[in-house]
PDB file of C-alpha atoms in Angstrom:
ATOM      1  CA  UNK A  16      74.348  16.171  25.275  1.00 79.00           C
ATOM      2  CA  UNK A  17      75.948  13.628  22.928  1.00 85.00           C
ATOM      3  CA  UNK A  18      75.299   9.909  23.079  1.00 88.00           C
ATOM      4  CA  UNK A  19      78.270   7.764  24.023  1.00 91.00           C
ATOM      5  CA  UNK A  20      78.875   4.025  24.209  1.00 94.00           C
ATOM      6  CA  UNK A  21      80.152   2.507  27.418  1.00 92.00           C
ATOM      7  CA  UNK A  22      81.717  -0.926  27.609  1.00 94.00           C
ATOM      8  CA  UNK A  23      81.291  -2.557  31.002  1.00 94.00           C
ATOM      9  CA  UNK A  24      81.193  -6.160  32.174  1.00 92.00           C
ATOM     10  CA  UNK A  25      81.221  -7.652  28.693  1.00 95.00           C
ATOM     11  CA  UNK A  26      78.610  -5.487  26.974  1.00 96.00           C
ATOM     12  CA  UNK A  27      78.007  -2.026  25.473  1.00 96.00           C
ATOM     13  CA  UNK A  28      75.326   0.408  26.595  1.00 96.00           C
ATOM     14  CA  UNK A  29      74.367   3.729  25.000  1.00 95.00           C
ATOM     15  CA  UNK A  30      73.440   6.827  26.991  1.00 91.00           C
ATOM     16  CA  UNK A  31      73.690  10.612  27.036  1.00 91.00           C
ATOM     17  CA  UNK A  32      76.769  12.056  28.705  1.00 88.00           C
ATOM     18  CA  UNK A  33      77.822  15.638  29.382  1.00 88.00           C
ATOM     19  CA  UNK A  34      81.041  16.609  27.580  1.00 90.00           C
ATOM     20  CA  UNK A  35      83.135  19.693  28.295  1.00 91.00           C
ATOM     21  CA  UNK A  36      82.819  22.552  25.810  1.00 91.00           C
ATOM     22  CA  UNK A  37      86.069  23.888  24.384  1.00 95.00           C
ATOM     23  CA  UNK A  38      86.664  26.693  21.895  1.00 96.00           C
ATOM     24  CA  UNK A  39      89.375  29.180  20.926  1.00 96.00           C
ATOM     25  CA  UNK A  40      89.215  32.659  22.438  1.00 97.00           C
ATOM     26  CA  UNK A  41      90.924  35.664  20.871  1.00 96.00           C
ATOM     27  CA  UNK A  42      91.583  38.708  23.047  1.00 97.00           C
ATOM     28  CA  UNK A  43      91.809  42.013  21.162  1.00 96.00           C
ATOM     29  CA  UNK A  44      93.009  45.134  22.990  1.00 96.00           C
ATOM     30  CA  UNK A  45      92.559  48.466  21.187  1.00 96.00           C
ATOM     31  CA  UNK A  46      92.339  46.564  17.914  1.00 94.00           C
ATOM     32  CA  UNK A  47      95.540  44.575  18.534  1.00 91.00           C
ATOM     33  CA  UNK A  48      95.408  40.792  18.916  1.00 92.00           C
ATOM     34  CA  UNK A  49      97.112  39.926  22.184  1.00 92.00           C
ATOM     35  CA  UNK A  50      96.477  36.201  22.429  1.00 92.00           C
ATOM     36  CA  UNK A  51      94.410  33.272  21.209  1.00 94.00           C
ATOM     37  CA  UNK A  52      94.025  30.209  23.401  1.00 93.00           C
ATOM     38  CA  UNK A  53      91.596  27.388  24.131  1.00 95.00           C
ATOM     39  CA  UNK A  54      89.083  27.724  26.942  1.00 96.00           C
ATOM     40  CA  UNK A  55      85.635  26.806  28.203  1.00 96.00           C
ATOM     41  CA  UNK A  56      83.246  29.523  26.929  1.00 96.00           C
ATOM     42  CA  UNK A  57      81.922  30.709  30.282  1.00 96.00           C
ATOM     43  CA  UNK A  58      82.814  33.844  32.254  1.00 98.00           C
ATOM     44  CA  UNK A  59      84.785  35.124  29.271  1.00 98.00           C
ATOM     45  CA  UNK A  60      84.768  38.667  30.649  1.00 98.00           C
ATOM     46  CA  UNK A  61      86.378  37.509  33.892  1.00 98.00           C
ATOM     47  CA  UNK A  62      88.826  35.319  31.970  1.00 98.00           C
ATOM     48  CA  UNK A  63      89.905  38.293  29.863  1.00 98.00           C
ATOM     49  CA  UNK A  64      90.342  40.676  32.790  1.00 98.00           C
ATOM     50  CA  UNK A  65      92.266  38.085  34.784  1.00 98.00           C
ATOM     51  CA  UNK A  66      94.535  37.277  31.847  1.00 96.00           C
ATOM     52  CA  UNK A  67      95.298  40.956  31.219  1.00 96.00           C
ATOM     53  CA  UNK A  68      96.037  41.543  34.901  1.00 96.00           C
ATOM     54  CA  UNK A  69      98.243  38.471  35.330  1.00 94.00           C
ATOM     55  CA  UNK A  70     100.275  39.471  32.275  1.00 91.00           C
ATOM     56  CA  UNK A  71     100.773  43.028  33.536  1.00 91.00           C
ATOM     57  CA  UNK A  72      98.829  44.624  30.683  1.00 93.00           C
ATOM     58  CA  UNK A  73      96.395  46.244  33.134  1.00 95.00           C
ATOM     59  CA  UNK A  74      96.713  47.083  36.818  1.00 92.00           C
ATOM     60  CA  UNK A  75      92.985  46.864  37.475  1.00 93.00           C
ATOM     61  CA  UNK A  76      89.524  47.187  35.916  1.00 94.00           C
ATOM     62  CA  UNK A  77      89.812  50.985  35.873  1.00 96.00           C
ATOM     63  CA  UNK A  78      92.197  50.559  32.918  1.00 96.00           C
ATOM     64  CA  UNK A  79      89.319  49.144  30.846  1.00 97.00           C
ATOM     65  CA  UNK A  80      87.073  51.665  29.086  1.00 97.00           C
ATOM     66  CA  UNK A  81      84.890  49.055  27.394  1.00 98.00           C
ATOM     67  CA  UNK A  82      84.739  45.260  27.109  1.00 98.00           C
ATOM     68  CA  UNK A  83      82.618  43.440  24.533  1.00 98.00           C
ATOM     69  CA  UNK A  84      82.270  39.649  24.497  1.00 98.00           C
ATOM     70  CA  UNK A  85      81.288  37.836  21.281  1.00 98.00           C
ATOM     71  CA  UNK A  86      80.776  34.247  22.478  1.00 94.00           C
ATOM     72  CA  UNK A  87      79.617  32.993  19.080  1.00 94.00           C
ATOM     73  CA  UNK A  88      82.883  33.898  17.365  1.00 95.00           C
ATOM     74  CA  UNK A  89      85.079  33.492  20.433  1.00 96.00           C
ATOM     75  CA  UNK A  90      86.361  37.069  20.471  1.00 98.00           C
ATOM     76  CA  UNK A  91      86.647  39.610  23.283  1.00 98.00           C
ATOM     77  CA  UNK A  92      87.236  43.237  22.268  1.00 98.00           C
ATOM     78  CA  UNK A  93      88.773  45.350  25.023  1.00 98.00           C
ATOM     79  CA  UNK A  94      89.186  49.110  24.835  1.00 98.00           C
ATOM     80  CA  UNK A  95      91.908  50.224  27.223  1.00 97.00           C
ATOM     81  CA  UNK A  96      92.523  53.727  28.511  1.00 95.00           C
ATOM     82  CA  UNK A  97      96.114  53.495  27.239  1.00 90.00           C
ATOM     83  CA  UNK A  98      97.734  51.633  24.373  1.00 85.00           C
ATOM     84  CA  UNK A  99      98.685  48.094  25.412  1.00 79.00           C
ATOM     85  CA  UNK A 100     102.314  47.077  25.352  1.00 72.00           C
ATOM     86  CA  UNK A 101     102.340  43.800  23.488  1.00 65.00           C
ATOM     87  CA  UNK A 102     104.880  41.388  25.006  1.00 61.00           C
ATOM     88  CA  UNK A 103     107.219  39.819  22.478  1.00 55.00           C
ATOM     89  CA  UNK A 104     107.896  36.495  24.191  1.00 52.00           C
ATOM     90  CA  UNK A 105     105.150  33.888  24.508  1.00 55.00           C
ATOM     91  CA  UNK A 106     105.528  30.896  26.806  1.00 47.00           C
ATOM     92  CA  UNK A 107     103.123  28.017  26.283  1.00 47.00           C
ATOM     93  CA  UNK A 108     102.192  26.591  29.646  1.00 50.00           C
ATOM     94  CA  UNK A 109     102.009  22.963  30.735  1.00 42.00           C
ATOM     95  CA  UNK A 110      98.284  23.212  31.377  1.00 52.00           C
ATOM     96  CA  UNK A 111      95.354  21.761  29.472  1.00 48.00           C
ATOM     97  CA  UNK A 112      93.780  23.902  26.793  1.00 45.00           C
ATOM     98  CA  UNK A 113      97.060  25.203  25.263  1.00 46.00           C
ATOM     99  CA  UNK A 114      97.448  28.078  27.701  1.00 51.00           C
ATOM    100  CA  UNK A 115     100.096  30.715  27.366  1.00 54.00           C
ATOM    101  CA  UNK A 116     101.820  33.365  29.419  1.00 53.00           C
ATOM    102  CA  UNK A 117     104.339  36.079  28.688  1.00 47.00           C
ATOM    103  CA  UNK A 118     106.378  35.667  31.848  1.00 52.00           C
ATOM    104  CA  UNK A 119     107.241  33.077  34.471  1.00 49.00           C
ATOM    105  CA  UNK A 120     109.327  35.399  36.680  1.00 58.00           C
ATOM    106  CA  UNK A 121     108.625  35.184  40.399  1.00 59.00           C
ATOM    107  CA  UNK A 122     111.783  36.849  41.744  1.00 62.00           C
ATOM    108  CA  UNK A 123     110.121  40.270  41.995  1.00 67.00           C
ATOM    109  CA  UNK A 124     107.314  39.046  44.271  1.00 77.00           C
ATOM    110  CA  UNK A 125     107.906  39.665  48.006  1.00 78.00           C
ATOM    111  CA  UNK A 126     107.460  36.815  50.505  1.00 82.00           C
ATOM    112  CA  UNK A 127     103.852  36.575  51.649  1.00 84.00           C
ATOM    113  CA  UNK A 128     102.678  37.343  55.161  1.00 73.00           C
ATOM    114  CA  UNK A 129     102.630  34.613  57.764  1.00 65.00           C
ATOM    115  CA  UNK A 130      99.498  35.411  59.791  1.00 79.00           C
ATOM    116  CA  UNK A 131      97.087  33.098  57.925  1.00 88.00           C
ATOM    117  CA  UNK A 132      96.862  29.664  59.544  1.00 93.00           C
ATOM    118  CA  UNK A 133      94.651  26.622  59.056  1.00 95.00           C
ATOM    119  CA  UNK A 134      94.129  23.427  60.976  1.00 94.00           C
ATOM    120  CA  UNK A 135      94.349  20.105  59.121  1.00 94.00           C
ATOM    121  CA  UNK A 136      90.642  19.631  59.809  1.00 94.00           C
ATOM    122  CA  UNK A 137      89.842  22.757  57.755  1.00 96.00           C
ATOM    123  CA  UNK A 138      91.538  21.414  54.620  1.00 97.00           C
ATOM    124  CA  UNK A 139      89.100  18.594  53.895  1.00 97.00           C
ATOM    125  CA  UNK A 140      85.814  20.558  53.953  1.00 97.00           C
ATOM    126  CA  UNK A 141      87.385  23.271  51.791  1.00 97.00           C
ATOM    127  CA  UNK A 142      88.282  20.748  49.105  1.00 97.00           C
ATOM    128  CA  UNK A 143      84.866  19.133  49.479  1.00 96.00           C
ATOM    129  CA  UNK A 144      83.154  22.492  48.867  1.00 97.00           C
ATOM    130  CA  UNK A 145      85.291  22.971  45.763  1.00 97.00           C
ATOM    131  CA  UNK A 146      84.022  19.710  44.278  1.00 95.00           C
ATOM    132  CA  UNK A 147      80.448  20.344  45.366  1.00 96.00           C
ATOM    133  CA  UNK A 148      80.442  23.731  43.647  1.00 96.00           C
ATOM    134  CA  UNK A 149      82.106  22.448  40.465  1.00 95.00           C
ATOM    135  CA  UNK A 150      78.922  21.453  38.653  1.00 94.00           C
ATOM    136  CA  UNK A 151      80.566  20.953  35.252  1.00 92.00           C
ATOM    137  CA  UNK A 152      83.179  18.703  36.837  1.00 90.00           C
ATOM    138  CA  UNK A 153      80.472  16.611  38.459  1.00 89.00           C
ATOM    139  CA  UNK A 154      78.692  16.215  35.119  1.00 89.00           C
ATOM    140  CA  UNK A 155      81.670  15.498  32.865  1.00 87.00           C
ATOM    141  CA  UNK A 156      84.804  14.804  34.984  1.00 84.00           C
ATOM    142  CA  UNK A 157      86.725  16.513  32.182  1.00 88.00           C
ATOM    143  CA  UNK A 158      87.296  20.021  33.504  1.00 95.00           C
ATOM    144  CA  UNK A 159      89.321  21.875  36.123  1.00 96.00           C
ATOM    145  CA  UNK A 160      87.955  23.958  38.969  1.00 97.00           C
ATOM    146  CA  UNK A 161      89.544  26.663  41.109  1.00 98.00           C
ATOM    147  CA  UNK A 162      88.236  28.566  44.098  1.00 98.00           C
ATOM    148  CA  UNK A 163      89.126  31.441  46.401  1.00 99.00           C
ATOM    149  CA  UNK A 164      88.373  31.000  50.100  1.00 98.00           C
ATOM    150  CA  UNK A 165      88.850  32.984  53.286  1.00 96.00           C
ATOM    151  CA  UNK A 166      89.650  29.722  55.063  1.00 95.00           C
ATOM    152  CA  UNK A 167      86.049  29.101  56.045  1.00 94.00           C
ATOM    153  CA  UNK A 168      83.749  30.019  53.164  1.00 95.00           C
ATOM    154  CA  UNK A 169      84.094  29.920  49.391  1.00 97.00           C
ATOM    155  CA  UNK A 170      84.294  33.439  47.958  1.00 98.00           C
ATOM    156  CA  UNK A 171      84.606  32.600  44.249  1.00 99.00           C
ATOM    157  CA  UNK A 172      84.613  29.447  42.112  1.00 99.00           C
ATOM    158  CA  UNK A 173      85.312  28.963  38.404  1.00 98.00           C
ATOM    159  CA  UNK A 174      85.722  26.057  35.996  1.00 98.00           C
ATOM    160  CA  UNK A 175      87.603  25.733  32.720  1.00 97.00           C
ATOM    161  CA  UNK A 176      89.233  23.123  30.511  1.00 96.00           C
ATOM    162  CA  UNK A 177      92.528  24.873  31.361  1.00 94.00           C
ATOM    163  CA  UNK A 178      93.531  24.986  35.021  1.00 93.00           C
ATOM    164  CA  UNK A 179      95.387  28.273  34.467  1.00 94.00           C
ATOM    165  CA  UNK A 180      92.250  29.724  32.827  1.00 96.00           C
ATOM    166  CA  UNK A 181      90.263  28.826  35.929  1.00 97.00           C
ATOM    167  CA  UNK A 182      92.646  30.963  38.007  1.00 97.00           C
ATOM    168  CA  UNK A 183      92.414  33.796  35.464  1.00 98.00           C
ATOM    169  CA  UNK A 184      88.634  33.735  35.893  1.00 99.00           C
ATOM    170  CA  UNK A 185      89.018  33.871  39.674  1.00 99.00           C
ATOM    171  CA  UNK A 186      91.284  36.932  39.527  1.00 98.00           C
ATOM    172  CA  UNK A 187      89.156  38.661  36.896  1.00 98.00           C
ATOM    173  CA  UNK A 188      85.968  38.190  38.893  1.00 99.00           C
ATOM    174  CA  UNK A 189      87.681  39.341  42.087  1.00 98.00           C
ATOM    175  CA  UNK A 190      88.924  42.515  40.379  1.00 98.00           C
ATOM    176  CA  UNK A 191      85.574  43.312  38.795  1.00 97.00           C
ATOM    177  CA  UNK A 192      83.678  42.715  42.056  1.00 98.00           C
ATOM    178  CA  UNK A 193      86.210  44.403  44.334  1.00 97.00           C
ATOM    179  CA  UNK A 194      87.048  41.227  46.263  1.00 98.00           C
ATOM    180  CA  UNK A 195      90.508  41.187  47.843  1.00 96.00           C
ATOM    181  CA  UNK A 196      92.588  38.099  47.090  1.00 97.00           C
ATOM    182  CA  UNK A 197      95.451  38.894  49.468  1.00 95.00           C
ATOM    183  CA  UNK A 198      95.588  36.627  52.480  1.00 95.00           C
ATOM    184  CA  UNK A 199      93.149  34.112  51.010  1.00 96.00           C
ATOM    185  CA  UNK A 200      93.402  30.408  50.204  1.00 98.00           C
ATOM    186  CA  UNK A 201      93.503  29.194  46.598  1.00 98.00           C
ATOM    187  CA  UNK A 202      92.136  25.746  45.777  1.00 98.00           C
ATOM    188  CA  UNK A 203      92.492  23.894  42.491  1.00 97.00           C
ATOM    189  CA  UNK A 204      91.778  20.477  41.063  1.00 95.00           C
ATOM    190  CA  UNK A 205      94.856  20.754  38.848  1.00 93.00           C
ATOM    191  CA  UNK A 206      98.586  20.396  39.260  1.00 93.00           C
ATOM    192  CA  UNK A 207     100.379  23.366  40.838  1.00 94.00           C
ATOM    193  CA  UNK A 208     103.062  24.029  38.241  1.00 93.00           C
ATOM    194  CA  UNK A 209     105.389  27.029  38.065  1.00 92.00           C
ATOM    195  CA  UNK A 210     102.922  29.236  36.194  1.00 91.00           C
ATOM    196  CA  UNK A 211     100.154  28.327  38.637  1.00 94.00           C
ATOM    197  CA  UNK A 212     102.454  29.214  41.530  1.00 94.00           C
ATOM    198  CA  UNK A 213     103.287  32.566  39.911  1.00 94.00           C
ATOM    199  CA  UNK A 214      99.583  33.375  39.725  1.00 95.00           C
ATOM    200  CA  UNK A 215      99.153  32.345  43.357  1.00 96.00           C
ATOM    201  CA  UNK A 216     101.918  34.772  44.353  1.00 95.00           C
ATOM    202  CA  UNK A 217     100.445  37.514  42.154  1.00 95.00           C
ATOM    203  CA  UNK A 218      97.134  37.199  43.990  1.00 96.00           C
ATOM    204  CA  UNK A 219      98.859  37.302  47.375  1.00 96.00           C
ATOM    205  CA  UNK A 220      97.417  33.959  48.485  1.00 96.00           C
ATOM    206  CA  UNK A 221      99.745  32.409  51.097  1.00 97.00           C
ATOM    207  CA  UNK A 222      98.161  28.939  50.934  1.00 97.00           C
ATOM    208  CA  UNK A 223      97.556  26.865  47.780  1.00 98.00           C
ATOM    209  CA  UNK A 224      95.688  23.555  47.968  1.00 98.00           C
ATOM    210  CA  UNK A 225      95.428  20.963  45.188  1.00 97.00           C
ATOM    211  CA  UNK A 226      94.092  17.454  44.760  1.00 95.00           C
ATOM    212  CA  UNK A 227      97.237  16.590  42.766  1.00 94.00           C
ATOM    213  CA  UNK A 228     100.957  17.314  43.042  1.00 92.00           C
ATOM    214  CA  UNK A 229     103.280  20.290  42.493  1.00 95.00           C
ATOM    215  CA  UNK A 230     106.423  20.391  40.355  1.00 95.00           C
ATOM    216  CA  UNK A 231     110.052  20.962  41.332  1.00 96.00           C
ATOM    217  CA  UNK A 232     110.036  24.541  40.024  1.00 94.00           C
ATOM    218  CA  UNK A 233     106.853  25.428  41.863  1.00 95.00           C
ATOM    219  CA  UNK A 234     108.201  23.969  45.117  1.00 97.00           C
ATOM    220  CA  UNK A 235     111.392  26.025  44.814  1.00 96.00           C
ATOM    221  CA  UNK A 236     109.410  29.195  44.154  1.00 94.00           C
ATOM    222  CA  UNK A 237     106.939  28.481  46.963  1.00 96.00           C
ATOM    223  CA  UNK A 238     109.797  28.101  49.449  1.00 96.00           C
ATOM    224  CA  UNK A 239     111.232  31.458  48.402  1.00 94.00           C
ATOM    225  CA  UNK A 240     107.880  33.260  48.344  1.00 95.00           C
ATOM    226  CA  UNK A 241     106.568  31.942  51.643  1.00 95.00           C
ATOM    227  CA  UNK A 242     103.648  30.035  50.133  1.00 97.00           C
ATOM    228  CA  UNK A 243     102.306  26.943  51.874  1.00 97.00           C
ATOM    229  CA  UNK A 244     101.712  24.324  49.189  1.00 97.00           C
ATOM    230  CA  UNK A 245      99.384  21.422  49.966  1.00 98.00           C
ATOM    231  CA  UNK A 246      98.744  18.582  47.524  1.00 97.00           C
ATOM    232  CA  UNK A 247      97.212  15.143  47.102  1.00 96.00           C
ATOM    233  CA  UNK A 248      94.248  16.006  49.301  1.00 97.00           C
ATOM    234  CA  UNK A 249      92.172  12.896  49.887  1.00 95.00           C
ATOM    235  CA  UNK A 250      89.439  11.979  52.368  1.00 92.00           C
ATOM    236  CA  UNK A 251      91.708  11.917  55.398  1.00 94.00           C
ATOM    237  CA  UNK A 252      95.205  12.778  54.170  1.00 97.00           C
ATOM    238  CA  UNK A 253      97.255  15.364  52.306  1.00 97.00           C
ATOM    239  CA  UNK A 254     100.890  16.286  51.659  1.00 97.00           C
ATOM    240  CA  UNK A 255     102.514  19.577  52.705  1.00 97.00           C
ATOM    241  CA  UNK A 256     105.416  20.494  50.428  1.00 98.00           C
ATOM    242  CA  UNK A 257     106.425  23.932  51.742  1.00 97.00           C
ATOM    243  CA  UNK A 258     105.993  26.148  54.805  1.00 95.00           C
ATOM    244  CA  UNK A 259     104.114  23.754  57.123  1.00 95.00           C
ATOM    245  CA  UNK A 260     104.268  26.382  59.883  1.00 93.00           C
ATOM    246  CA  UNK A 261     100.920  27.764  58.683  1.00 94.00           C
ATOM    247  CA  UNK A 262      99.205  24.544  59.738  1.00 93.00           C
ATOM    248  CA  UNK A 263      98.433  24.061  63.408  1.00 78.00           C
ATOM    249  CA  UNK A 264      99.671  20.518  63.859  1.00 70.00           C
ATOM    250  CA  UNK A 265     101.911  18.077  65.688  1.00 63.00           C
ATOM    251  CA  UNK A 266     104.431  16.077  63.645  1.00 66.00           C
ATOM    252  CA  UNK A 267     104.961  12.381  64.230  1.00 69.00           C
ATOM    253  CA  UNK A 268     107.799  10.463  62.607  1.00 66.00           C
ATOM    254  CA  UNK A 269     106.616   8.357  59.675  1.00 62.00           C
ATOM    255  CA  UNK A 270     107.920   4.981  58.638  1.00 56.00           C
TER     256      UNK A 270
END
């Protein structure tokens, strides 16, 4: 860990402090470079599989014949069973770590099922478990975390300098371990922007919970797709931006 200097109450002190690792990752599919973006060099196999699935390049892990991770050089070589179709249009996302996607379309996703419900009292321990499991966040405070939950227990948890990368890792790990994401709850420490909402819909998660706020585009899409979006979760409060019918509650008029 590097030494840093902290100024507090009129004086400097020196101490060791954990700092988030960041490096470029290049994904090669059948010898073709698909993308290079910044990430935290952990779970690179899951990150790659999730990225390929989100972008429609693979339908599942059965499309991958071989996957080789070179963490030293930041390269993942993927051998697919068919030749990849390289998208022509790149869209750089609003997330940390210079993320990218090839599509932001959500119109082709059907509205999600309505049978998953939570009580307000379930929201707080879920977010608490996210922070408790995010060990790199606890050490550095400079990284995003995302988790998949069944509403009671955490199923998967990942961290990355890019909030969208953290979701890619969640999907990739779920695919490689055969864990269903449909009907689950997604939690994130980052903002739920339009690309994050698209990934939520792709995974079939009808409830998305964040410690921060959504954007106008993500709210519009969440309304259309039937996704309950919850933000600004604090110790005893949170905001519900769309589809509050999934929460078992009683509304009182606010001031």
